[in-house]
Amino acid sequence: QTKTGIALLYDEVSENAYDIRLKLTKEVLTIQKQDVVCVSGSDHSANHRTVTLRRQPVGGLGLSIKGGAEHKVPVVISKIFKDQAAEQTGMLFIGDAIIQVNGINVESATHEEVVHLLRNAGDEVTITVQYLREAPSFLKLPLGSPGPSSDHSSGASSPLFDSGLHLNGNSTNTAPSSPSSPTANEPKYEKRWLDTLSVPLSMARISRYKTGTDKLRSNAFEVLALDGVSTGILQFYTAQESADWLRAMSTNISDLTLQNMKMANKCCSPSDQVIHMGWVNERLEGTDSSQLYKFKFLALKGSSFYIFSTPPVSTLDWVRAEKIYNLCEVLFKIHKLWLADDCWLQANFYLGIHQDFDLEDQRPYCFSVMVGHGKSHYFNVELGSELAVWEKSFQRAIFLEVQRTGSKTYMCSWQGDTLCFTVDFALGFTCFDSKTKNVLWRFKFSQLKGSSDDGKTRVKLLFQNLDTKQIETKELEFQDLTAVLHCIHSFIAAKVASVDPVFIDSQSIARKYMYSN
């Protein structure tokens, strides 16, 4: 199904916006601009059209003009009046920039100079025009249906004055002149929407923010293709239109990503499948403490969580990830959801691990992935629905990896002894001597009643003895304590999910609130 609609293309350099038409298919977003094309007859110059107008006693030249050099725009035809001289030629259109009047170049002329020339040009006026494809929106030229009779002004007042040349001007001829009309062999022109840029949506990304900042564009966003080609800033007339287009494009990009995943998974073993992948923004702390964001492509595949600067396209690309982490040793956490225009939900819940993120930035839909050695990655996505998908995907990928792995063993020490600590999906926790392999203690997951750590290397695990009901404290020291704590969390969460999947679903913050904005 194809979605079409009118939008504006915003030029950040000139700060002008131009009317465009968007055409969205499943795989491509096309930007169209209006132009005048020759549809029949011999066309000497597609760009420039030279037309002779005969001034009529009633109605004059039958057109109005706007613009001028003082406004940094050419003088353009802003109205064409029905059944009058300009319309009868069939060769003039709203949006045509006037290049010459009776051979005099007016490209750098002011509004008043062009009005004066046209009014004093006699009964026959020859003008050369070229359609202004990027007419700034402040001219408020009516788009209408393409064609010379598409006058019916938009009714919106423009900061630029409309000079009507449908009046008699300085005509010396009192007898009615024959109307201007195209002859049989003259070329025939039409105003049409022409494709000017096509952006493939496969692996494309969307940004609603001004580059690298927290400044959200008002009713506007940019779409960037995999090869870096950008649509430019697409601006919409209402927040509703902007939201509709954003959702439609995001849906199509997601569908294509799903197709790419299915293709990739055909080449991968069952234990190395892609669970989810897609674009996010990663927050980088700037040297001047300003918060910068950079596009990153994340993937959950097999036993690993990948961070790429560009998406993996071939099988070989998977080894060139910027970062690769074992899924058992990461912790996914939602930070922010946007609930209503003036209401934040800060979701600072999770199990037993200290965190101190500064959440002063203004972006909604944020999550972090905490990794080993106390390090973290802080991400943001464009839509609440994307956040919900990442939350569910991380959960699923981690649970699958826990069940596949079955157990993880870490080297640790206590009071000078080198020990091994095993987290096992079926058995729970086991600690044994690394040399003799003698089991020192073993507890089920259900016996773990609490834990505390020094934030560096040492942890205390509190277990309840099933016979005495007394709490037993076990202290251990690990090189990478964070990874071990995350692993314990992953195994316990997977265990709960295997017993009570409904409980895990009920804990999903993003899915609970994703429809509320």
PDB file of N, CA and C in Angstrom, residues 9 13 39 47 71-72 109 122 132 139 164 176 237 260 283-284 320 326 333-334 336 345 347 352 391 464 480 508:
ATOM      1  N   LEU A   9       9.997  20.639   2.746  1.00  0.00           N
ATOM      2  CA  LEU A   9      11.407  20.269   2.875  1.00  0.00           C
ATOM      3  C   LEU A   9      12.142  21.501   3.391  1.00  0.00           C
ATOM      4  N   VAL A  13      20.228  25.880   5.781  1.00  0.00           N
ATOM      5  CA  VAL A  13      21.140  26.978   5.426  1.00  0.00           C
ATOM      6  C   VAL A  13      20.354  28.253   5.147  1.00  0.00           C
ATOM      7  N   VAL A  39       4.330  17.968 -22.572  1.00  0.00           N
ATOM      8  CA  VAL A  39       3.661  16.673 -22.771  1.00  0.00           C
ATOM      9  C   VAL A  39       3.409  16.363 -24.249  1.00  0.00           C
ATOM     10  N   ASN A  47      13.381  23.934 -19.831  1.00  0.00           N
ATOM     11  CA  ASN A  47      13.464  24.802 -18.645  1.00  0.00           C
ATOM     12  C   ASN A  47      12.816  26.158 -18.871  1.00  0.00           C
ATOM     13  N   HIS A  71      13.344  40.340  -1.516  1.00  0.00           N
ATOM     14  CA  HIS A  71      12.967  39.213  -0.652  1.00  0.00           C
ATOM     15  C   HIS A  71      13.875  38.001  -0.885  1.00  0.00           C
ATOM     16  N   LYS A  72      14.935  38.216  -1.700  1.00  0.00           N
ATOM     17  CA  LYS A  72      15.881  37.126  -2.046  1.00  0.00           C
ATOM     18  C   LYS A  72      15.199  35.983  -2.793  1.00  0.00           C
ATOM     19  N   ALA A 109      15.670  41.788 -10.467  1.00  0.00           N
ATOM     20  CA  ALA A 109      14.843  42.990 -10.327  1.00  0.00           C
ATOM     21  C   ALA A 109      13.983  42.926  -9.065  1.00  0.00           C
ATOM     22  N   GLY A 122       3.107  47.689 -23.149  1.00  0.00           N
ATOM     23  CA  GLY A 122       2.297  47.723 -24.361  1.00  0.00           C
ATOM     24  C   GLY A 122       1.293  46.584 -24.405  1.00  0.00           C
ATOM     25  N   LEU A 132       9.774  27.607 -10.784  1.00  0.00           N
ATOM     26  CA  LEU A 132      10.607  27.645  -9.574  1.00  0.00           C
ATOM     27  C   LEU A 132      10.281  26.411  -8.734  1.00  0.00           C
ATOM     28  N   LEU A 139       6.110  32.270   0.356  1.00  0.00           N
ATOM     29  CA  LEU A 139       5.384  32.877  -0.765  1.00  0.00           C
ATOM     30  C   LEU A 139       3.917  32.460  -0.744  1.00  0.00           C
ATOM     31  N   GLY A 164      -1.617  42.535  -8.765  1.00  0.00           N
ATOM     32  CA  GLY A 164      -2.515  42.023  -9.805  1.00  0.00           C
ATOM     33  C   GLY A 164      -2.249  42.709 -11.124  1.00  0.00           C
ATOM     34  N   PRO A 176     -11.104  45.391 -28.555  1.00  0.00           N
ATOM     35  CA  PRO A 176     -10.746  44.102 -27.934  1.00  0.00           C
ATOM     36  C   PRO A 176      -9.716  43.369 -28.786  1.00  0.00           C
ATOM     37  N   TYR A 237       2.703  19.940   8.616  1.00  0.00           N
ATOM     38  CA  TYR A 237       1.873  21.069   9.037  1.00  0.00           C
ATOM     39  C   TYR A 237       1.301  20.881  10.437  1.00  0.00           C
ATOM     40  N   ASN A 260      15.354  -8.827   6.637  1.00  0.00           N
ATOM     41  CA  ASN A 260      16.815  -8.983   6.652  1.00  0.00           C
ATOM     42  C   ASN A 260      17.253 -10.011   7.688  1.00  0.00           C
ATOM     43  N   ARG A 283      24.266   7.778  23.771  1.00  0.00           N
ATOM     44  CA  ARG A 283      24.714   9.025  24.382  1.00  0.00           C
ATOM     45  C   ARG A 283      26.201   8.927  24.695  1.00  0.00           C
ATOM     46  N   LEU A 284      26.947   9.916  24.228  1.00  0.00           N
ATOM     47  CA  LEU A 284      28.382   9.993  24.506  1.00  0.00           C
ATOM     48  C   LEU A 284      28.601  11.224  25.361  1.00  0.00           C
ATOM     49  N   ARG A 320      33.332  -7.400  12.857  1.00  0.00           N
ATOM     50  CA  ARG A 320      33.856  -6.027  12.948  1.00  0.00           C
ATOM     51  C   ARG A 320      32.994  -5.116  13.833  1.00  0.00           C
ATOM     52  N   ASN A 326      28.736 -10.851  26.145  1.00  0.00           N
ATOM     53  CA  ASN A 326      27.956 -12.066  26.381  1.00  0.00           C
ATOM     54  C   ASN A 326      26.607 -11.678  26.992  1.00  0.00           C
ATOM     55  N   LYS A 333      17.930  -2.105  31.125  1.00  0.00           N
ATOM     56  CA  LYS A 333      17.138  -1.315  32.055  1.00  0.00           C
ATOM     57  C   LYS A 333      16.491  -0.126  31.344  1.00  0.00           C
ATOM     58  N   ILE A 334      15.178   0.030  31.543  1.00  0.00           N
ATOM     59  CA  ILE A 334      14.466   1.176  30.963  1.00  0.00           C
ATOM     60  C   ILE A 334      14.627   2.367  31.899  1.00  0.00           C
ATOM     61  N   LYS A 336      13.442   5.953  30.724  1.00  0.00           N
ATOM     62  CA  LYS A 336      12.420   6.979  30.540  1.00  0.00           C
ATOM     63  C   LYS A 336      11.382   6.554  29.537  1.00  0.00           C
ATOM     64  N   LEU A 345       7.839   9.391  33.100  1.00  0.00           N
ATOM     65  CA  LEU A 345       7.935   8.236  33.991  1.00  0.00           C
ATOM     66  C   LEU A 345       9.408   7.863  34.042  1.00  0.00           C
ATOM     67  N   ALA A 347      11.729   5.141  35.140  1.00  0.00           N
ATOM     68  CA  ALA A 347      11.596   3.750  35.562  1.00  0.00           C
ATOM     69  C   ALA A 347      12.904   3.285  36.185  1.00  0.00           C
ATOM     70  N   GLY A 352      19.053  -5.026  42.907  1.00  0.00           N
ATOM     71  CA  GLY A 352      20.287  -5.090  43.675  1.00  0.00           C
ATOM     72  C   GLY A 352      21.555  -4.527  43.098  1.00  0.00           C
ATOM     73  N   GLU A 391      12.933  -4.076  24.839  1.00  0.00           N
ATOM     74  CA  GLU A 391      12.799  -4.678  26.162  1.00  0.00           C
ATOM     75  C   GLU A 391      12.479  -6.177  26.036  1.00  0.00           C
ATOM     76  N   GLN A 464      19.406 -19.098  52.758  1.00  0.00           N
ATOM     77  CA  GLN A 464      18.674 -19.683  53.891  1.00  0.00           C
ATOM     78  C   GLN A 464      18.868 -21.204  53.891  1.00  0.00           C
ATOM     79  N   ASP A 480      35.755  -9.496  37.955  1.00  0.00           N
ATOM     80  CA  ASP A 480      34.712  -8.664  37.329  1.00  0.00           C
ATOM     81  C   ASP A 480      33.387  -8.954  38.032  1.00  0.00           C
ATOM     82  N   SER A 508       6.746  -5.792  32.429  1.00  0.00           N
ATOM     83  CA  SER A 508       7.194  -4.968  31.305  1.00  0.00           C
ATOM     84  C   SER A 508       6.630  -3.557  31.411  1.00  0.00           C
TER      85      SER A 508
END
